[in-house]
Structures are given as C-alpha cells and as structure tokens.
Amino acid sequence: MSMVIRGGTIVTADLTYKSDILVEDGKIAAIGDNLTGDKVIDADGCYVMPGGIDPHTHMEMPFMGTYSEDDFESGTKAAVAGGTTMVVDFCLPAPNQSLLEALQAWDNKSSKAVCDYSFHMAVTWWSEQVFDEMKIVVEEKGINTFKHFMAYKGALMVDDDEMFASFQRCSELGAMPLVHAENGDVVATLQQKLLAEGNNGPEAHAYSRPVDVEGEACNRAIMIADMANVPLYIVHVSCEPAHEAIRRARQNGKRVFGEPLIQHLVLDDSEYKNTDWDHAARRVMSPPFRSKEHQDGLWNGLASGSLQVVATDHCAFTTEQKRMGVGDFTKIPNGTGGLEDRMPLLWSRGVNTGRLTMNEFVAVTSTNIAKILNVYPRKGAILVGADADLVVWDPKVSKTITAKHQQSAIDYNVFEGIEVTGLPRYTISRGRIAAEEGVVVAKCGDGEFVRRDAYPAVNKALSKWKELTSPRKVERKGIPAGV
Ligand code: DUC
Ligand code: ZN
Ligand code: ZN
Ligand code: ZN
C-alpha cells in the first residue's frame, strides 16, 4: 500500500520547501507535486521532517540495584508519541560478562520495540576476550560504537589503561568510542566526604559531581582518543568545562562530537533545592543539572555547531525506586525520562524562541546523529530511497506536559507543568503510522534492529599524535660499539 503526505512544508537539515511525499514499501518513493497514493495524510499547515533519532536510551537496564522502569515497549511508545522514530540503546555487559552474551539479552528485550532501534556496546571491563569479541560485535552484529564509563567506580567504570586499549581496538576495527565523562575517583571521594559530613539528601548528589569532574574527564578522554587515533563521541555534555574541551579539540582538527540532553537544556540545579525530597530525588541523574550559565553555553553550542546532537539518556525510575536512596543520596538510582518530550521541548525552547532555526532543529534531533552513527541517508534524511521515518509536525498545537497522559511507565514527569507549542500530528515509522495526535497505534514488535557498519577508513582523528600509534624507528649510522 502506498501513502502520500500532502500539502506540507518539508524541512530538512539543509532545505525548507513545499512538496508532497510518496511512500511505498516503507521507503520514500518520490518527492514532488500532485503525487497520488492509496492513502492520503493531510499535512496542511504542518512541517514534514525526518523522524527524530535519540541516540541515548536505557531501557530495562540493570543499574544501581534495580532496573530502569521503561522497557522497549513503553520506551519506544514514548518515542513515537513525541516524534522520534529510532532509538539507540546501550547494551551493558556486567563486569566479566561476555559482550555477546549481553547482546543476546538485549536482543531478547528489544523484540518489543514499536520503532526501529540500534545498540551501542558498553566496554565495562577489559580482557583478551573483550578484545576478540569487539571484532564480532562490529563485523557480525552491526554495532560500530563502544561506550566507556569513566564514572561509577566499582561497577561500570574503566581505568585509563583499559580505555586506551579499547579506543585503540576501536581504531583498528573502524568503530567509534563513546564516553560518559566524569572523574569517577573524585566523585567517589566527594560522596564519602559529603556523607561523613551528614549531607545525605538528593542535593548532595549535585555537590558530589561539580563541573570540573566532568571537564577533567572530558579533556582526558579527548586526549586518550587522540593518542589512539580514533574519533570520540561524548555523551550528556552538561557544562562549559566539558563543552570548552570539545570546542578546543574541534578547532584543533580532532573529530570529537558532543551531545547535550534536553533535560540539561531545560532544567537547572535549582531543582535540587526543592524542599520536597521526592521532587529533588526524581531529578537525580548524572551529570546533574547545572546553573543557567552552563545551560546558555549548551544552547550556544547547538546554534554554533560545537555541539551536534540533542539526546535524552532516557533512564526512568519510579518514585518508589528513587526512595532506595532515602538517607543516602548515593543509593538514589541515577536517571530521568525525556523521550516523549525531547522534540516538543526543543522546538518550544529552541525554534519558537529563535535560538535554533527549523533546519538546525532537524540537524540536532536527527540528521547529524544519523551521519555520526553511519546510518545516513537511510535514516535522518528526506530523500528518495530513504526509510519513510517522518514526523508531520503541527507548529500551532500546544499542550501542558503531564505524567497523567504520558507513555512512559513511571509515575511522574520531570517536565510536569511545562507548556509546549509544536507537536507531532503524525509520526510515521518505515511508512506506517506509529502515532496520530498523541495516540500511539504502533504495536509491539513493529520495530526492527538497524545495522550500523564500520566507518570508512578515512574517519579518523586528525591530529599531531597520529605518529604515536605507529612510531617510526630512526635509522642511525654511528651506533656506539657494544649496543
Ligand atoms: N546517568 C544517568 O543519570 N543514568 C543512567 C546512566 C548515566 O550515566
Ligand atoms: Zn552516562
Ligand atoms: Zn546514559
Ligand atoms: Zn506488548
């Protein structure tokens, strides 16, 4: 069955123009005027954009003694309700667990997804087995990104020697490392100090993770990636010291990417001063929310191109789960939701205020990450032959965000009460309507795994350190006797 999206204005990362779109067999078959098809979607008064891609989610993830509450069903339903048509989730092997065994578990969980998805593989420990399995993950399993936690000491954290070894392996395999950049040793020390001083409430979570903890780790990861001759993607960039490191690296020709989250763009650290324990604890995530000046820096980075992607780190815990940390903030499960609200909030606070153009909105919610993850133009594009992952966006409708009407399975929403203007009229996933005016019609299992193959060989860090990984021996004439 074919479908025509009629009467809308197409907005891509480059262009804005009026045209219809014909969809056949899940793909864009034609772009032009007066197209006909079996079914007509009315896009009058709407913008038609590539469906959003959220490259950072944690569905049903074992973490801090519990599991994140949204699974691939409720999580991807939240995605399509908000205009997102693809998520990339983190496959998280426990330390000492085989990567392939963890991947099997993620394969099983993700069969419930209602939209397309892919995985990043986490490297949470290092061994010859991990070294060997990374090749299979890239070449057979179609995963070209490996995540490293520089924080969560004693659990997920890897040390610099492990990270350097893994980054070099990524370089060999044509894969890209990702980092959660926070200095886990400093965090662990500050946590113990705060607890010893009697600071056990959720506000202490933010005190234990000051901005320099993130800035230091970000600089370190960039330099380690440079020495390994590999590009680097930094997840959840929340503050200026981290942003500054990325800006400097890019200016120096290093291929480094930075991803702020919608939570950090919209909410600030005053949330932790709220006298209601539940309110503050529900907003505990890492990195924590920052002050307004850091928030402004992130917006500027998106507009100027020093930051490329807006994600969510969607990792939702119920109030009951958050209460595991009553009396000890280090036991509050870290994470917040945001999948359903990412695009409406970014549109409202970005496009409607003039901070971002519509084309920049498409770039940072979809096209840039499709390119960075090597799935462009199958995803992130409105081109003939691309997957028909589209959002028909009505810029005039408004709503007030509330947990009462959300897809996520948790009992609150960190954006509760915020009004947004600009919402999806239709979310279309591989040519099928997945959501219509906020009602999700996509079914469990409609989503498919999207392979992401190794990067072409040219996609390397460009830097003066390249020589280090292939040092050239100096040929000398006068070698002293006895050497
Ligand atoms: N940060 C969070 O807040 N939750 C999941 C993992 C992470 O790094
Ligand atoms: Zn993280
Ligand atoms: Zn995360
Ligand atoms: Zn189901």
Short mmCIF file of C-alpha atoms and ligand atoms in Angstrom, two decimals:
data_model
loop_
_atom_site.label_atom_id
_atom_site.label_comp_id
_atom_site.label_asym_id
_atom_site.label_seq_id
_atom_site.Cartn_x
_atom_site.Cartn_y
_atom_site.Cartn_z
CA MET A 1 0.00 0.00 0.00
CA SER A 2 1.27 3.47 -0.87
CA MET A 3 0.78 6.68 1.07
CA VAL A 4 1.03 10.33 0.10
CA ILE A 5 1.85 13.03 2.62
CA ARG A 6 0.13 16.00 1.08
CA GLY A 7 0.23 19.76 1.50
CA GLY A 8 3.08 20.08 3.99
CA THR A 9 6.34 22.00 4.01
CA ILE A 10 9.36 19.73 4.01
CA VAL A 11 12.08 20.76 6.45
CA THR A 12 15.46 19.03 6.31
CA ALA A 13 18.81 19.95 7.81
CA ASP A 14 19.51 21.98 4.65
CA LEU A 15 16.25 22.98 2.99
CA THR A 16 12.69 24.21 3.54
CA TYR A 17 10.25 23.76 0.62
CA LYS A 18 6.65 22.84 -0.13
CA SER A 19 6.20 19.38 -1.61
CA ASP A 20 4.30 16.11 -1.30
CA ILE A 21 5.99 12.82 -0.41
CA LEU A 22 5.05 9.41 -1.80
CA VAL A 23 5.81 6.43 0.42
CA GLU A 24 5.94 2.87 -0.91
CA ASP A 25 7.14 -0.31 0.81
CA GLY A 26 8.32 1.64 3.84
CA LYS A 27 10.57 3.91 1.81
CA ILE A 28 10.34 7.38 0.27
CA ALA A 29 9.46 6.65 -3.37
CA ALA A 30 9.03 10.20 -4.73
CA ILE A 31 9.11 13.85 -3.67
CA GLY A 32 7.14 16.25 -5.85
CA ASP A 33 3.83 17.96 -6.58
CA ASN A 34 0.43 16.33 -7.09
CA LEU A 35 1.52 12.83 -6.11
CA THR A 36 -1.14 10.15 -5.66
CA GLY A 37 -1.31 7.06 -3.48
CA ASP A 38 -3.73 4.65 -1.80
CA LYS A 39 -3.86 6.67 1.39
CA VAL A 40 -3.53 10.43 1.89
CA ILE A 41 -2.06 12.02 5.01
CA ASP A 42 -3.09 15.63 5.47
CA ALA A 43 -0.04 17.74 6.26
CA ASP A 44 -1.71 21.08 5.60
CA GLY A 45 -0.19 23.78 7.80
CA CYS A 46 2.46 21.33 9.01
CA TYR A 47 6.17 20.79 8.60
CA VAL A 48 7.31 17.37 7.42
CA MET A 49 10.67 16.44 8.93
CA PRO A 50 12.86 13.35 9.29
CA GLY A 51 11.71 11.36 12.32
CA GLY A 52 13.78 12.04 15.42
CA ILE A 53 16.66 9.77 16.38
CA ASP A 54 17.50 9.52 20.07
CA PRO A 55 20.98 8.02 20.31
CA HIS A 56 20.99 7.62 24.08
CA THR A 57 18.44 5.47 25.93
CA HIS A 58 18.50 2.87 28.71
CA MET A 59 15.52 0.50 28.53
CA GLU A 60 15.03 -2.08 31.27
CA MET A 61 18.63 -1.58 32.27
CA PRO A 62 20.07 -3.31 35.35
CA PHE A 63 21.56 -0.39 37.29
CA MET A 64 22.22 0.60 40.93
CA GLY A 65 20.43 -2.42 42.34
CA THR A 66 17.30 -2.18 40.21
CA TYR A 67 16.11 -1.99 36.59
CA SER A 68 15.09 1.17 34.74
CA GLU A 69 11.30 1.07 34.53
CA ASP A 70 10.61 1.70 30.84
CA ASP A 71 11.15 -1.36 28.69
CA PHE A 72 11.45 -1.37 24.91
CA GLU A 73 7.67 -1.26 24.60
CA SER A 74 6.76 1.66 26.87
CA GLY A 75 10.03 3.41 25.99
CA THR A 76 9.58 3.30 22.23
CA LYS A 77 5.89 4.19 22.59
CA ALA A 78 7.08 7.34 24.36
CA ALA A 79 9.50 7.87 21.48
CA VAL A 80 6.90 7.75 18.69
CA ALA A 81 4.38 9.80 20.70
CA GLY A 82 6.98 12.57 20.67
CA GLY A 83 8.08 12.31 17.02
CA THR A 84 11.11 10.03 17.46
CA THR A 85 11.34 7.03 15.12
CA MET A 86 14.65 5.45 16.15
CA VAL A 87 16.43 4.95 19.45
CA VAL A 88 19.92 3.69 20.18
CA ASP A 89 20.11 1.81 23.48
CA PHE A 90 23.17 0.82 25.48
CA CYS A 91 23.90 -2.89 25.72
CA LEU A 92 25.54 -3.19 29.12
CA PRO A 93 27.58 -6.32 29.93
CA ALA A 94 28.17 -6.78 33.66
CA PRO A 95 31.89 -6.70 34.52
CA ASN A 96 33.31 -10.12 33.46
CA GLN A 97 30.26 -10.87 31.31
CA SER A 98 30.78 -11.73 27.64
CA LEU A 99 29.75 -8.95 25.24
CA LEU A 100 27.94 -11.47 23.06
CA GLU A 101 26.00 -12.88 26.00
CA ALA A 102 24.89 -9.36 26.98
CA LEU A 103 23.92 -8.69 23.38
CA GLN A 104 21.71 -11.78 23.40
CA ALA A 105 19.87 -10.37 26.42
CA TRP A 106 19.40 -7.01 24.65
CA ASP A 107 18.20 -8.78 21.50
CA ASN A 108 15.54 -10.53 23.57
CA LYS A 109 14.40 -7.38 25.37
CA SER A 110 14.25 -5.27 22.22
CA SER A 111 11.88 -7.57 20.35
CA LYS A 112 9.07 -5.49 21.94
CA ALA A 113 10.17 -2.22 20.30
CA VAL A 114 7.46 -0.34 18.37
CA CYS A 115 10.01 1.65 16.31
CA ASP A 116 13.45 0.96 14.87
CA TYR A 117 16.42 0.72 17.18
CA SER A 118 20.10 0.03 17.31
CA PHE A 119 22.64 -0.59 20.09
CA HIS A 120 25.88 0.81 21.41
CA MET A 121 28.02 -1.82 23.16
CA ALA A 122 29.47 -0.87 26.56
CA VAL A 123 33.01 -1.91 27.49
CA THR A 124 32.77 -2.28 31.28
CA TRP A 125 35.88 -4.44 31.74
CA TRP A 126 38.92 -5.38 29.70
CA SER A 127 40.44 -8.72 28.68
CA GLU A 128 41.57 -10.67 25.65
CA GLN A 129 38.01 -11.98 25.39
CA VAL A 130 36.60 -8.44 25.15
CA PHE A 131 39.29 -7.57 22.58
CA ASP A 132 38.25 -10.57 20.46
CA GLU A 133 34.51 -10.09 20.88
CA MET A 134 34.67 -6.44 19.79
CA LYS A 135 35.52 -7.63 16.27
CA ILE A 136 32.45 -9.87 16.18
CA VAL A 137 30.29 -7.06 17.54
CA VAL A 138 31.37 -4.76 14.70
CA GLU A 139 31.65 -7.18 11.80
CA GLU A 140 28.85 -9.65 12.51
CA LYS A 141 26.45 -7.82 14.81
CA GLY A 142 26.42 -4.44 13.05
CA ILE A 143 27.34 -2.26 16.04
CA ASN A 144 30.04 0.34 15.41
CA THR A 145 30.10 2.25 18.72
CA PHE A 146 31.54 1.30 22.14
CA LYS A 147 30.64 3.12 25.34
CA HIS A 148 33.06 3.67 28.23
CA PHE A 149 32.08 4.83 31.71
CA MET A 150 34.73 7.00 33.38
CA ALA A 151 32.48 7.11 36.48
CA TYR A 152 30.55 4.56 38.62
CA LYS A 153 33.67 3.33 40.39
CA GLY A 154 33.48 -0.30 41.47
CA ALA A 155 30.68 -1.00 38.99
CA LEU A 156 30.88 0.12 35.37
CA MET A 157 33.97 2.33 35.45
CA VAL A 158 37.02 1.52 33.33
CA ASP A 159 40.51 2.85 34.06
CA ASP A 160 42.64 4.81 31.61
CA ASP A 161 44.73 1.80 30.52
CA GLU A 162 41.56 -0.15 29.72
CA MET A 163 40.04 2.81 27.94
CA PHE A 164 43.19 3.38 25.87
CA ALA A 165 43.30 -0.31 24.90
CA SER A 166 39.65 -0.27 23.91
CA PHE A 167 39.99 3.01 21.97
CA GLN A 168 42.92 1.54 20.01
CA ARG A 169 40.83 -1.53 19.27
CA CYS A 170 38.02 0.74 18.04
CA SER A 171 40.51 2.46 15.76
CA GLU A 172 41.59 -0.88 14.27
CA LEU A 173 38.01 -2.01 13.74
CA GLY A 174 36.66 1.23 12.23
CA ALA A 175 34.45 1.78 15.27
CA MET A 176 33.95 4.86 17.44
CA PRO A 177 34.24 5.08 21.22
CA LEU A 178 31.71 6.96 23.35
CA VAL A 179 32.41 8.18 26.86
CA HIS A 180 30.46 9.07 29.95
CA ALA A 181 32.97 11.69 31.05
CA GLU A 182 33.09 12.18 34.81
CA ASN A 183 36.12 11.51 37.03
CA GLY A 184 34.80 8.52 38.99
CA ASP A 185 37.60 8.58 41.59
CA VAL A 186 36.91 12.20 42.52
CA VAL A 187 33.14 11.56 42.63
CA ALA A 188 33.60 8.55 44.94
CA THR A 189 35.82 10.58 47.30
CA LEU A 190 33.42 13.55 47.37
CA GLN A 191 30.45 11.23 48.00
CA GLN A 192 32.14 9.75 51.09
CA LYS A 193 33.14 13.20 52.36
CA LEU A 194 29.60 14.56 51.97
CA LEU A 195 28.05 11.56 53.70
CA ALA A 196 30.57 11.81 56.56
CA GLU A 197 29.58 15.47 57.00
CA GLY A 198 25.92 14.49 57.25
CA ASN A 199 24.96 15.62 53.73
CA ASN A 200 22.77 12.70 52.70
CA GLY A 201 19.93 14.39 50.75
CA PRO A 202 19.49 14.49 46.97
CA GLU A 203 21.10 17.96 46.75
CA ALA A 204 24.39 16.32 47.78
CA HIS A 205 24.29 14.34 44.53
CA ALA A 206 24.97 17.59 42.66
CA TYR A 207 27.66 18.67 45.15
CA SER A 208 29.47 15.36 44.56
CA ARG A 209 29.66 15.97 40.81
CA PRO A 210 30.92 19.54 40.24
CA VAL A 211 31.53 20.72 36.71
CA ASP A 212 35.29 20.19 36.86
CA VAL A 213 34.72 16.47 37.47
CA GLU A 214 33.16 16.44 34.01
CA GLY A 215 35.60 18.89 32.41
CA GLU A 216 38.65 16.93 33.56
CA ALA A 217 37.32 13.60 32.30
CA CYS A 218 36.23 15.13 29.03
CA ASN A 219 39.70 16.58 28.38
CA ARG A 220 41.32 13.29 29.37
CA ALA A 221 39.09 11.21 27.10
CA ILE A 222 39.72 13.56 24.18
CA MET A 223 43.48 13.26 24.59
CA ILE A 224 43.35 9.49 25.01
CA ALA A 225 41.23 9.19 21.86
CA ASP A 226 43.71 11.41 20.07
CA MET A 227 46.61 9.17 21.09
CA ALA A 228 44.59 6.14 19.93
CA ASN A 229 43.89 7.91 16.62
CA VAL A 230 40.14 7.49 16.83
CA PRO A 231 37.16 9.89 16.76
CA LEU A 232 35.27 10.36 20.02
CA TYR A 233 31.63 10.99 20.98
CA ILE A 234 30.94 12.49 24.40
CA VAL A 235 27.53 11.73 25.81
CA HIS A 236 25.48 14.05 28.05
CA VAL A 237 27.67 17.15 27.89
CA SER A 238 26.22 19.33 30.65
CA CYS A 239 28.62 22.18 31.35
CA GLU A 240 31.10 24.69 29.98
CA PRO A 241 34.35 22.96 31.06
CA ALA A 242 33.30 19.90 29.01
CA HIS A 243 31.94 21.99 26.15
CA GLU A 244 35.14 24.06 26.12
CA ALA A 245 37.24 20.89 25.80
CA ILE A 246 35.14 19.78 22.83
CA ARG A 247 35.31 23.21 21.18
CA ARG A 248 39.08 23.32 21.53
CA ALA A 249 39.51 19.79 20.21
CA ARG A 250 37.37 20.51 17.16
CA GLN A 251 39.26 23.73 16.49
CA ASN A 252 42.46 21.68 16.53
CA GLY A 253 41.10 19.33 13.89
CA LYS A 254 40.11 16.47 16.17
CA ARG A 255 36.96 14.58 15.28
CA VAL A 256 35.09 14.97 18.57
CA PHE A 257 31.31 15.14 18.96
CA GLY A 258 29.25 16.45 21.90
CA GLU A 259 25.72 15.51 22.92
CA PRO A 260 23.74 17.69 25.36
CA LEU A 261 20.48 16.33 26.79
CA ILE A 262 17.10 18.05 26.66
CA GLN A 263 16.98 17.80 30.46
CA HIS A 264 20.13 19.94 30.85
CA LEU A 265 18.86 22.42 28.26
CA VAL A 266 15.56 22.97 30.09
CA LEU A 267 16.06 22.27 33.81
CA ASP A 268 18.67 23.71 36.16
CA ASP A 269 20.24 22.96 39.53
CA SER A 270 17.59 24.87 41.50
CA GLU A 271 15.54 21.64 41.22
CA TYR A 272 17.79 20.04 43.85
CA LYS A 273 17.00 22.82 46.36
CA ASN A 274 13.30 21.90 46.31
CA THR A 275 12.29 21.07 49.88
CA ASP A 276 10.28 18.04 48.73
CA TRP A 277 12.66 15.03 48.87
CA ASP A 278 10.82 13.18 46.11
CA HIS A 279 10.92 16.20 43.79
CA ALA A 280 14.70 16.52 44.11
CA ALA A 281 15.41 12.76 44.01
CA ARG A 282 13.35 12.27 40.86
CA ARG A 283 15.76 14.68 39.15
CA VAL A 284 18.92 12.91 40.28
CA MET A 285 20.86 11.96 37.19
CA SER A 286 24.49 12.05 36.17
CA PRO A 287 25.76 14.53 35.28
CA PRO A 288 23.39 16.59 37.45
CA PHE A 289 21.51 19.69 36.31
CA ARG A 290 23.71 22.79 36.17
CA SER A 291 23.31 26.54 36.66
CA LYS A 292 21.84 28.84 33.99
CA GLU A 293 25.20 29.97 32.62
CA HIS A 294 26.13 26.39 31.70
CA GLN A 295 22.69 25.91 30.18
CA ASP A 296 23.15 29.01 27.99
CA GLY A 297 26.51 27.64 26.87
CA LEU A 298 24.85 24.41 25.66
CA TRP A 299 22.27 26.34 23.63
CA ASN A 300 25.03 28.43 22.09
CA GLY A 301 26.95 25.28 21.23
CA LEU A 302 23.97 23.83 19.37
CA ALA A 303 23.47 27.03 17.39
CA SER A 304 27.15 27.42 16.54
CA GLY A 305 27.83 23.75 15.79
CA SER A 306 30.30 22.97 18.58
CA LEU A 307 27.65 20.55 19.94
CA GLN A 308 25.86 18.40 17.40
CA VAL A 309 23.12 16.25 18.93
CA VAL A 310 20.29 16.55 21.48
CA ALA A 311 19.51 13.26 23.25
CA THR A 312 17.71 12.21 26.45
CA ASP A 313 19.71 9.49 28.26
CA HIS A 314 16.16 8.22 28.91
CA CYS A 315 16.58 6.11 32.05
CA ALA A 316 13.34 6.29 34.01
CA PHE A 317 12.89 5.19 37.62
CA THR A 318 9.69 5.31 39.67
CA THR A 319 9.37 7.34 42.87
CA GLU A 320 9.49 4.08 44.80
CA GLN A 321 12.81 3.18 43.15
CA LYS A 322 14.19 6.65 43.87
CA ARG A 323 13.33 6.13 47.54
CA MET A 324 16.01 3.43 47.72
CA GLY A 325 18.24 6.41 48.44
CA VAL A 326 16.41 7.89 51.46
CA GLY A 327 19.18 8.62 53.99
CA ASP A 328 21.98 8.05 51.44
CA PHE A 329 21.93 10.01 48.17
CA THR A 330 24.50 7.66 46.60
CA LYS A 331 21.80 4.97 46.51
CA ILE A 332 19.23 7.04 44.54
CA PRO A 333 19.10 5.38 41.10
CA ASN A 334 20.55 7.90 38.63
CA GLY A 335 18.35 8.74 35.70
CA THR A 336 15.42 10.70 34.25
CA GLY A 337 12.99 10.24 31.39
CA GLY A 338 12.54 12.55 28.42
CA LEU A 339 11.91 10.56 25.23
CA GLU A 340 8.35 11.77 24.65
CA ASP A 341 9.19 15.39 25.40
CA ARG A 342 12.58 15.89 23.71
CA MET A 343 11.33 17.20 20.36
CA PRO A 344 8.38 19.32 21.59
CA LEU A 345 10.59 20.91 24.27
CA LEU A 346 13.46 21.60 21.88
CA TRP A 347 11.04 23.08 19.36
CA SER A 348 9.35 25.25 22.01
CA ARG A 349 12.51 26.44 23.74
CA GLY A 350 14.67 26.47 20.60
CA VAL A 351 12.72 27.22 17.42
CA ASN A 352 9.88 29.22 18.98
CA THR A 353 12.36 31.49 20.79
CA GLY A 354 14.60 31.97 17.74
CA ARG A 355 17.56 30.19 19.33
CA LEU A 356 17.52 27.50 16.63
CA THR A 357 16.32 27.56 13.05
CA MET A 358 13.97 24.78 11.93
CA ASN A 359 16.82 23.34 9.85
CA GLU A 360 19.11 23.34 12.88
CA PHE A 361 16.33 21.60 14.82
CA VAL A 362 16.28 18.79 12.24
CA ALA A 363 20.08 18.62 12.27
CA VAL A 364 20.39 18.19 16.04
CA THR A 365 17.40 15.86 16.52
CA SER A 366 18.04 13.57 13.54
CA THR A 367 20.39 14.24 10.63
CA ASN A 368 23.64 14.90 12.48
CA ILE A 369 23.40 11.75 14.57
CA ALA A 370 22.41 9.66 11.53
CA LYS A 371 25.67 10.78 9.93
CA ILE A 372 27.72 10.35 13.10
CA LEU A 373 26.38 6.80 13.59
CA ASN A 374 26.81 5.85 9.91
CA VAL A 375 23.11 5.27 9.11
CA TYR A 376 22.66 8.29 6.84
CA PRO A 377 20.83 8.61 4.46
CA ARG A 378 18.79 5.52 5.29
CA LYS A 379 17.80 7.44 8.46
CA GLY A 380 17.80 11.18 9.14
CA ALA A 381 17.01 12.20 5.54
CA ILE A 382 14.09 13.07 3.28
CA LEU A 383 15.45 11.63 0.06
CA VAL A 384 14.13 9.10 -2.43
CA GLY A 385 15.20 5.66 -1.20
CA ALA A 386 15.48 6.64 2.48
CA ASP A 387 13.35 4.88 5.10
CA ALA A 388 9.99 6.65 5.44
CA ASP A 389 10.66 7.67 9.06
CA LEU A 390 8.88 11.01 9.16
CA VAL A 391 7.15 13.37 11.50
CA VAL A 392 4.31 15.61 10.39
CA TRP A 393 4.76 18.49 12.80
CA ASP A 394 1.97 20.90 13.70
CA PRO A 395 3.62 24.10 14.94
CA LYS A 396 0.36 25.56 16.27
CA VAL A 397 -0.86 22.95 18.76
CA SER A 398 0.03 23.25 22.41
CA LYS A 399 -0.13 21.04 25.46
CA THR A 400 0.96 21.06 29.05
CA ILE A 401 3.33 18.19 29.83
CA THR A 402 1.92 15.89 32.48
CA ALA A 403 2.61 12.37 33.71
CA LYS A 404 -1.14 11.71 33.54
CA HIS A 405 -1.03 11.42 29.77
CA GLN A 406 2.47 10.09 29.12
CA GLN A 407 3.54 6.79 27.58
CA SER A 408 6.42 6.24 29.99
CA ALA A 409 5.59 3.76 32.74
CA ILE A 410 6.79 5.93 35.62
CA ASP A 411 4.54 7.89 37.99
CA TYR A 412 5.87 11.43 37.34
CA ASN A 413 7.47 13.59 34.68
CA VAL A 414 10.41 15.88 35.41
CA PHE A 415 8.91 18.42 32.97
CA GLU A 416 5.47 18.36 34.63
CA GLY A 417 3.54 21.61 34.05
CA ILE A 418 5.72 22.96 31.23
CA GLU A 419 3.71 24.14 28.23
CA VAL A 420 4.95 23.23 24.75
CA THR A 421 3.80 24.55 21.38
CA GLY A 422 4.61 22.39 18.35
CA LEU A 423 3.70 18.69 18.42
CA PRO A 424 3.61 15.75 16.04
CA ARG A 425 0.34 15.34 14.16
CA TYR A 426 1.61 12.04 12.74
CA THR A 427 4.72 10.02 13.47
CA ILE A 428 5.46 7.65 10.59
CA SER A 429 7.82 4.74 11.05
CA ARG A 430 9.00 2.95 7.87
CA GLY A 431 5.84 4.06 6.11
CA ARG A 432 3.42 3.05 8.86
CA ILE A 433 1.58 5.48 11.11
CA ALA A 434 3.06 4.93 14.56
CA ALA A 435 1.30 7.76 16.39
CA GLU A 436 -1.52 10.11 15.47
CA GLU A 437 -2.21 13.24 17.51
CA GLY A 438 -0.58 11.75 20.58
CA VAL A 439 -2.31 8.36 20.28
CA VAL A 440 0.17 5.53 19.75
CA VAL A 441 -1.02 2.97 17.23
CA ALA A 442 2.30 1.19 16.62
CA LYS A 443 2.44 -2.31 18.03
CA CYS A 444 4.96 -4.29 19.99
CA GLY A 445 7.45 -5.77 17.54
CA ASP A 446 6.90 -3.23 14.73
CA GLY A 447 10.46 -2.01 15.27
CA GLU A 448 13.50 -3.58 13.62
CA PHE A 449 17.17 -3.66 14.50
CA VAL A 450 19.18 -1.25 12.35
CA ARG A 451 22.69 -2.43 11.50
CA ARG A 452 25.42 0.15 11.65
CA ASP A 453 28.53 -0.95 9.83
CA ALA A 454 32.15 0.02 10.43
CA TYR A 455 33.16 3.53 9.43
CA PRO A 456 35.14 4.10 6.28
CA ALA A 457 38.88 4.17 6.94
CA VAL A 458 39.11 7.95 6.46
CA ASN A 459 37.02 8.62 9.54
CA LYS A 460 39.93 9.03 11.96
CA ALA A 461 41.02 11.65 14.41
CA LEU A 462 43.17 14.21 12.66
CA SER A 463 45.98 15.14 14.94
CA LYS A 464 49.63 15.54 15.63
CA TRP A 465 49.58 12.42 17.81
CA LYS A 466 48.86 10.02 14.98
CA GLU A 467 52.54 9.09 14.79
CA LEU A 468 52.45 7.72 18.33
CA THR A 469 50.44 4.68 17.33
CA SER A 470 52.83 3.83 14.51
CA PRO A 471 56.21 5.18 15.62
CA ARG A 472 58.93 5.19 13.02
CA LYS A 473 62.31 3.88 14.05
CA VAL A 474 65.14 6.35 13.43
CA GLU A 475 67.85 4.86 11.20
CA ARG A 476 71.25 5.84 12.68
CA LYS A 477 74.67 5.48 11.22
CA GLY A 478 77.08 5.81 14.12
CA ILE A 479 75.81 3.25 16.63
CA PRO A 480 78.24 3.11 19.61
CA ALA A 481 80.04 -0.23 19.97
CA GLY A 482 78.51 -2.68 22.43
CA VAL A 483 74.89 -1.60 21.80
N1 DUC B 1 23.43 8.63 34.02
C1 DUC B 1 22.20 8.56 34.46
O1 DUC B 1 21.70 9.52 35.03
N2 DUC B 1 21.51 7.42 34.29
C2 DUC B 1 21.98 6.32 33.56
C3 DUC B 1 23.42 6.29 33.39
C4 DUC B 1 24.06 7.59 33.50
O2 DUC B 1 25.21 7.73 33.14
ZN ZN B 2 26.18 8.29 31.30
ZN ZN B 3 23.27 7.04 29.63
ZN ZN B 4 3.41 -5.74 24.32
#
